[in-house]
Amino acid sequence: MSASKRDELVHKALEIFYRDGFHSTGMDTLVKETGISKTSMYKHFRTKEDLILAALRLRDEKFRNFIFRRIEELAKTPREKLIATFDVLAEWFEMKDFRGCMFVKASGEYPEHNTPILNTAAEHKNQLIRYLADLARDAGAQDPENLATQILILKEGATVLAHLQGPGKFAKQAKEAAIPLILAACD
């Protein structure tokens, strides 16, 4: 399988895993929906977990590129960018293929600590915290890591509720809760 076929497989697997989950998606489903034989699949991915890791890495890259780019487009100052995080969430929640956080799903299906899948999911969240902490630091927050963690908690809660109950107003409500935190932390 060429590099482009491998990339195509990872992209398609990402869609399938996000749509159907990890454990409920068998190799036969992947073969059927991707049109790639098991033999070809196993040439590049020794196990289904290896394919899941590749899909998670792709999802991480795509999601962070989307959220960071949109935040930069919507706001100018670091403080405004922290607040705009929730406007970007609202956009994400309204996308037709929104099905919650793939990394939370991965951690639920692969909960064992110090395993590659859980570590990859945790690293995704750590990268979000680092980005938010950098913005908080630039906005003058006394404790940027704490503010970043609080924002991430609100983001994660809104994401879970939007997945369970529909997009509704959860991003807006999380934003309303975040604004006083951000203003107080960035005096």
PDB file of C-alpha atoms in Angstrom:
ATOM      1  CA  MET A   1       0.000   0.000   0.000  1.00  0.00           C
ATOM      2  CA  SER A   2       1.413   3.368  -0.975  1.00  0.00           C
ATOM      3  CA  ALA A   3       1.752   6.253   1.444  1.00  0.00           C
ATOM      4  CA  SER A   4      -1.310   7.893  -0.121  1.00  0.00           C
ATOM      5  CA  LYS A   5      -3.334   4.670   0.288  1.00  0.00           C
ATOM      6  CA  ARG A   6      -2.140   4.487   3.911  1.00  0.00           C
ATOM      7  CA  ASP A   7      -3.233   8.094   4.477  1.00  0.00           C
ATOM      8  CA  GLU A   8      -6.553   7.361   2.796  1.00  0.00           C
ATOM      9  CA  LEU A   9      -7.040   4.379   5.106  1.00  0.00           C
ATOM     10  CA  VAL A  10      -6.273   6.474   8.212  1.00  0.00           C
ATOM     11  CA  HIS A  11      -8.676   9.229   7.079  1.00  0.00           C
ATOM     12  CA  LYS A  12     -11.462   6.735   6.415  1.00  0.00           C
ATOM     13  CA  ALA A  13     -10.774   4.834   9.654  1.00  0.00           C
ATOM     14  CA  LEU A  14     -10.969   8.135  11.545  1.00  0.00           C
ATOM     15  CA  GLU A  15     -14.449   8.763  10.120  1.00  0.00           C
ATOM     16  CA  ILE A  16     -15.594   5.234  10.950  1.00  0.00           C
ATOM     17  CA  PHE A  17     -14.175   5.205  14.483  1.00  0.00           C
ATOM     18  CA  TYR A  18     -15.648   8.639  15.211  1.00  0.00           C
ATOM     19  CA  ARG A  19     -19.027   7.556  13.878  1.00  0.00           C
ATOM     20  CA  ASP A  20     -19.219   4.032  15.337  1.00  0.00           C
ATOM     21  CA  GLY A  21     -16.700   3.830  18.172  1.00  0.00           C
ATOM     22  CA  PHE A  22     -13.529   1.808  18.514  1.00  0.00           C
ATOM     23  CA  HIS A  23     -14.581  -1.512  19.997  1.00  0.00           C
ATOM     24  CA  SER A  24     -17.738  -1.761  17.909  1.00  0.00           C
ATOM     25  CA  THR A  25     -15.762  -1.277  14.688  1.00  0.00           C
ATOM     26  CA  GLY A  26     -14.240  -4.534  13.605  1.00  0.00           C
ATOM     27  CA  MET A  27     -11.599  -5.127  10.990  1.00  0.00           C
ATOM     28  CA  ASP A  28     -14.261  -6.586   8.682  1.00  0.00           C
ATOM     29  CA  THR A  29     -16.158  -3.281   8.818  1.00  0.00           C
ATOM     30  CA  LEU A  30     -12.966  -1.366   8.075  1.00  0.00           C
ATOM     31  CA  VAL A  31     -12.181  -3.639   5.127  1.00  0.00           C
ATOM     32  CA  LYS A  32     -15.705  -3.287   3.754  1.00  0.00           C
ATOM     33  CA  GLU A  33     -15.958   0.491   4.136  1.00  0.00           C
ATOM     34  CA  THR A  34     -12.421   1.374   3.060  1.00  0.00           C
ATOM     35  CA  GLY A  35     -12.167  -1.125   0.223  1.00  0.00           C
ATOM     36  CA  ILE A  36      -8.687  -2.090   1.452  1.00  0.00           C
ATOM     37  CA  SER A  37      -7.936  -5.748   2.108  1.00  0.00           C
ATOM     38  CA  LYS A  38      -6.999  -7.042   5.550  1.00  0.00           C
ATOM     39  CA  THR A  39      -3.630  -8.071   4.146  1.00  0.00           C
ATOM     40  CA  SER A  40      -2.928  -4.518   2.977  1.00  0.00           C
ATOM     41  CA  MET A  41      -4.167  -3.096   6.251  1.00  0.00           C
ATOM     42  CA  TYR A  42      -1.901  -5.330   8.294  1.00  0.00           C
ATOM     43  CA  LYS A  43       1.106  -4.384   6.157  1.00  0.00           C
ATOM     44  CA  HIS A  44       0.929  -0.888   7.642  1.00  0.00           C
ATOM     45  CA  PHE A  45      -0.809  -1.504  10.949  1.00  0.00           C
ATOM     46  CA  ARG A  46       0.120  -4.613  12.876  1.00  0.00           C
ATOM     47  CA  THR A  47      -2.960  -4.273  15.067  1.00  0.00           C
ATOM     48  CA  LYS A  48      -6.263  -2.456  15.140  1.00  0.00           C
ATOM     49  CA  GLU A  49      -4.849  -0.427  18.050  1.00  0.00           C
ATOM     50  CA  ASP A  50      -2.045   0.814  15.776  1.00  0.00           C
ATOM     51  CA  LEU A  51      -4.667   2.019  13.307  1.00  0.00           C
ATOM     52  CA  ILE A  52      -6.616   3.650  16.151  1.00  0.00           C
ATOM     53  CA  LEU A  53      -3.470   5.498  17.237  1.00  0.00           C
ATOM     54  CA  ALA A  54      -2.894   6.755  13.693  1.00  0.00           C
ATOM     55  CA  ALA A  55      -6.525   7.899  13.510  1.00  0.00           C
ATOM     56  CA  LEU A  56      -6.246   9.658  16.888  1.00  0.00           C
ATOM     57  CA  ARG A  57      -3.077  11.456  15.809  1.00  0.00           C
ATOM     58  CA  LEU A  58      -4.813  12.626  12.644  1.00  0.00           C
ATOM     59  CA  ARG A  59      -7.860  13.745  14.633  1.00  0.00           C
ATOM     60  CA  ASP A  60      -5.615  15.636  17.051  1.00  0.00           C
ATOM     61  CA  GLU A  61      -3.899  17.453  14.201  1.00  0.00           C
ATOM     62  CA  LYS A  62      -7.146  18.282  12.399  1.00  0.00           C
ATOM     63  CA  PHE A  63      -9.002  19.375  15.527  1.00  0.00           C
ATOM     64  CA  ARG A  64      -6.229  21.547  16.914  1.00  0.00           C
ATOM     65  CA  ASN A  65      -5.662  23.140  13.505  1.00  0.00           C
ATOM     66  CA  PHE A  66      -9.363  23.910  13.263  1.00  0.00           C
ATOM     67  CA  ILE A  67      -9.846  25.267  16.770  1.00  0.00           C
ATOM     68  CA  PHE A  68      -6.619  27.296  16.912  1.00  0.00           C
ATOM     69  CA  ARG A  69      -7.128  28.753  13.423  1.00  0.00           C
ATOM     70  CA  ARG A  70     -10.726  29.752  14.178  1.00  0.00           C
ATOM     71  CA  ILE A  71      -9.784  31.324  17.519  1.00  0.00           C
ATOM     72  CA  GLU A  72      -7.107  33.389  15.751  1.00  0.00           C
ATOM     73  CA  GLU A  73      -9.631  34.434  13.102  1.00  0.00           C
ATOM     74  CA  LEU A  74     -12.317  35.447  15.594  1.00  0.00           C
ATOM     75  CA  ALA A  75     -10.307  37.423  18.138  1.00  0.00           C
ATOM     76  CA  LYS A  76      -7.367  39.792  18.381  1.00  0.00           C
ATOM     77  CA  THR A  77      -6.187  39.975  21.992  1.00  0.00           C
ATOM     78  CA  PRO A  78      -5.212  36.989  24.152  1.00  0.00           C
ATOM     79  CA  ARG A  79      -8.159  37.638  26.487  1.00  0.00           C
ATOM     80  CA  GLU A  80     -10.566  37.779  23.543  1.00  0.00           C
ATOM     81  CA  LYS A  81      -9.038  34.557  22.191  1.00  0.00           C
ATOM     82  CA  LEU A  82      -9.701  32.754  25.474  1.00  0.00           C
ATOM     83  CA  ILE A  83     -13.333  33.819  25.284  1.00  0.00           C
ATOM     84  CA  ALA A  84     -13.572  33.004  21.557  1.00  0.00           C
ATOM     85  CA  THR A  85     -12.735  29.396  22.401  1.00  0.00           C
ATOM     86  CA  PHE A  86     -16.407  28.950  23.218  1.00  0.00           C
ATOM     87  CA  ASP A  87     -17.559  30.559  19.958  1.00  0.00           C
ATOM     88  CA  VAL A  88     -15.481  27.982  18.117  1.00  0.00           C
ATOM     89  CA  LEU A  89     -17.046  25.247  20.223  1.00  0.00           C
ATOM     90  CA  ALA A  90     -20.495  26.468  19.185  1.00  0.00           C
ATOM     91  CA  GLU A  91     -19.423  26.173  15.534  1.00  0.00           C
ATOM     92  CA  TRP A  92     -18.102  22.651  16.112  1.00  0.00           C
ATOM     93  CA  PHE A  93     -21.257  21.552  17.926  1.00  0.00           C
ATOM     94  CA  GLU A  94     -23.359  22.661  14.941  1.00  0.00           C
ATOM     95  CA  MET A  95     -21.370  20.636  12.396  1.00  0.00           C
ATOM     96  CA  LYS A  96     -23.427  17.823  10.886  1.00  0.00           C
ATOM     97  CA  ASP A  97     -20.889  15.162  11.832  1.00  0.00           C
ATOM     98  CA  PHE A  98     -20.428  16.304  15.454  1.00  0.00           C
ATOM     99  CA  ARG A  99     -20.428  13.279  17.767  1.00  0.00           C
ATOM    100  CA  GLY A 100     -18.637  14.545  20.838  1.00  0.00           C
ATOM    101  CA  CYS A 101     -14.973  14.296  21.682  1.00  0.00           C
ATOM    102  CA  MET A 102     -13.150  11.399  20.066  1.00  0.00           C
ATOM    103  CA  PHE A 103     -10.477  11.523  22.763  1.00  0.00           C
ATOM    104  CA  VAL A 104     -12.991  11.202  25.590  1.00  0.00           C
ATOM    105  CA  LYS A 105     -14.516   8.279  23.707  1.00  0.00           C
ATOM    106  CA  ALA A 106     -11.073   6.692  23.304  1.00  0.00           C
ATOM    107  CA  SER A 107     -10.345   7.102  27.009  1.00  0.00           C
ATOM    108  CA  GLY A 108     -13.679   5.499  27.841  1.00  0.00           C
ATOM    109  CA  GLU A 109     -13.081   2.511  25.583  1.00  0.00           C
ATOM    110  CA  TYR A 110      -9.391   2.150  26.528  1.00  0.00           C
ATOM    111  CA  PRO A 111      -9.272   3.230  30.192  1.00  0.00           C
ATOM    112  CA  GLU A 112      -6.091   1.466  31.264  1.00  0.00           C
ATOM    113  CA  HIS A 113      -3.463   3.967  32.398  1.00  0.00           C
ATOM    114  CA  ASN A 114      -0.079   4.143  30.699  1.00  0.00           C
ATOM    115  CA  THR A 115      -1.304   2.582  27.478  1.00  0.00           C
ATOM    116  CA  PRO A 116      -0.715   4.162  24.075  1.00  0.00           C
ATOM    117  CA  ILE A 117      -4.351   4.980  23.313  1.00  0.00           C
ATOM    118  CA  LEU A 118      -5.098   6.573  26.690  1.00  0.00           C
ATOM    119  CA  ASN A 119      -1.759   8.403  26.608  1.00  0.00           C
ATOM    120  CA  THR A 120      -2.556   9.789  23.148  1.00  0.00           C
ATOM    121  CA  ALA A 121      -5.963  11.003  24.345  1.00  0.00           C
ATOM    122  CA  ALA A 122      -4.382  12.592  27.426  1.00  0.00           C
ATOM    123  CA  GLU A 123      -1.695  14.278  25.330  1.00  0.00           C
ATOM    124  CA  HIS A 124      -4.382  15.869  23.158  1.00  0.00           C
ATOM    125  CA  LYS A 125      -5.928  17.445  26.251  1.00  0.00           C
ATOM    126  CA  ASN A 126      -2.483  18.497  27.522  1.00  0.00           C
ATOM    127  CA  GLN A 127      -1.799  20.284  24.244  1.00  0.00           C
ATOM    128  CA  LEU A 128      -5.079  22.165  24.565  1.00  0.00           C
ATOM    129  CA  ILE A 129      -4.144  23.184  28.112  1.00  0.00           C
ATOM    130  CA  ARG A 130      -0.712  24.381  26.942  1.00  0.00           C
ATOM    131  CA  TYR A 131      -2.279  26.476  24.179  1.00  0.00           C
ATOM    132  CA  LEU A 132      -4.827  27.992  26.569  1.00  0.00           C
ATOM    133  CA  ALA A 133      -2.139  28.563  29.217  1.00  0.00           C
ATOM    134  CA  ASP A 134      -0.006  30.435  26.665  1.00  0.00           C
ATOM    135  CA  LEU A 135      -2.995  32.647  25.852  1.00  0.00           C
ATOM    136  CA  ALA A 136      -3.713  33.142  29.566  1.00  0.00           C
ATOM    137  CA  ARG A 137      -0.069  34.043  30.209  1.00  0.00           C
ATOM    138  CA  ASP A 138      -0.164  36.567  27.346  1.00  0.00           C
ATOM    139  CA  ALA A 139      -3.418  37.956  28.782  1.00  0.00           C
ATOM    140  CA  GLY A 140      -1.690  38.576  32.125  1.00  0.00           C
ATOM    141  CA  ALA A 141      -3.194  35.759  34.174  1.00  0.00           C
ATOM    142  CA  GLN A 142      -1.581  35.285  37.576  1.00  0.00           C
ATOM    143  CA  ASP A 143      -1.889  31.494  37.304  1.00  0.00           C
ATOM    144  CA  PRO A 144      -2.186  30.697  33.576  1.00  0.00           C
ATOM    145  CA  GLU A 145      -2.174  26.899  33.987  1.00  0.00           C
ATOM    146  CA  ASN A 146      -5.046  27.045  36.479  1.00  0.00           C
ATOM    147  CA  LEU A 147      -7.106  29.309  34.211  1.00  0.00           C
ATOM    148  CA  ALA A 148      -6.366  27.059  31.224  1.00  0.00           C
ATOM    149  CA  THR A 149      -7.522  24.022  33.184  1.00  0.00           C
ATOM    150  CA  GLN A 150     -10.722  25.783  34.250  1.00  0.00           C
ATOM    151  CA  ILE A 151     -11.451  26.729  30.637  1.00  0.00           C
ATOM    152  CA  LEU A 152     -10.796  23.170  29.508  1.00  0.00           C
ATOM    153  CA  ILE A 153     -13.156  21.835  32.179  1.00  0.00           C
ATOM    154  CA  LEU A 154     -15.901  24.105  30.873  1.00  0.00           C
ATOM    155  CA  LYS A 155     -15.096  23.112  27.273  1.00  0.00           C
ATOM    156  CA  GLU A 156     -15.205  19.402  28.093  1.00  0.00           C
ATOM    157  CA  GLY A 157     -18.470  19.681  30.013  1.00  0.00           C
ATOM    158  CA  ALA A 158     -20.102  21.639  27.201  1.00  0.00           C
ATOM    159  CA  THR A 159     -18.852  19.083  24.672  1.00  0.00           C
ATOM    160  CA  VAL A 160     -20.292  16.133  26.596  1.00  0.00           C
ATOM    161  CA  LEU A 161     -23.652  17.849  27.063  1.00  0.00           C
ATOM    162  CA  ALA A 162     -23.816  18.937  23.414  1.00  0.00           C
ATOM    163  CA  HIS A 163     -23.163  15.348  22.381  1.00  0.00           C
ATOM    164  CA  LEU A 164     -25.769  13.924  24.765  1.00  0.00           C
ATOM    165  CA  GLN A 165     -28.508  16.508  24.291  1.00  0.00           C
ATOM    166  CA  GLY A 166     -27.774  18.293  21.022  1.00  0.00           C
ATOM    167  CA  PRO A 167     -25.815  21.484  20.438  1.00  0.00           C
ATOM    168  CA  GLY A 168     -28.356  23.757  22.086  1.00  0.00           C
ATOM    169  CA  LYS A 169     -26.887  26.480  24.208  1.00  0.00           C
ATOM    170  CA  PHE A 170     -24.095  24.611  25.978  1.00  0.00           C
ATOM    171  CA  ALA A 171     -21.232  26.510  24.331  1.00  0.00           C
ATOM    172  CA  LYS A 172     -22.972  29.788  25.144  1.00  0.00           C
ATOM    173  CA  GLN A 173     -23.523  28.758  28.769  1.00  0.00           C
ATOM    174  CA  ALA A 174     -19.914  27.619  29.113  1.00  0.00           C
ATOM    175  CA  LYS A 175     -18.811  30.965  27.654  1.00  0.00           C
ATOM    176  CA  GLU A 176     -20.994  32.809  30.184  1.00  0.00           C
ATOM    177  CA  ALA A 177     -19.309  30.842  32.983  1.00  0.00           C
ATOM    178  CA  ALA A 178     -15.832  31.393  31.530  1.00  0.00           C
ATOM    179  CA  ILE A 179     -15.990  35.165  31.077  1.00  0.00           C
ATOM    180  CA  PRO A 180     -15.945  36.047  34.813  1.00  0.00           C
ATOM    181  CA  LEU A 181     -13.139  33.515  35.384  1.00  0.00           C
ATOM    182  CA  ILE A 182     -11.079  35.007  32.565  1.00  0.00           C
ATOM    183  CA  LEU A 183     -11.719  38.597  33.593  1.00  0.00           C
ATOM    184  CA  ALA A 184     -10.892  37.904  37.241  1.00  0.00           C
ATOM    185  CA  ALA A 185      -7.737  35.948  36.369  1.00  0.00           C
ATOM    186  CA  CYS A 186      -6.458  38.489  33.849  1.00  0.00           C
ATOM    187  CA  ASP A 187      -6.740  41.729  35.834  1.00  0.00           C
TER     188      ASP A 187
END
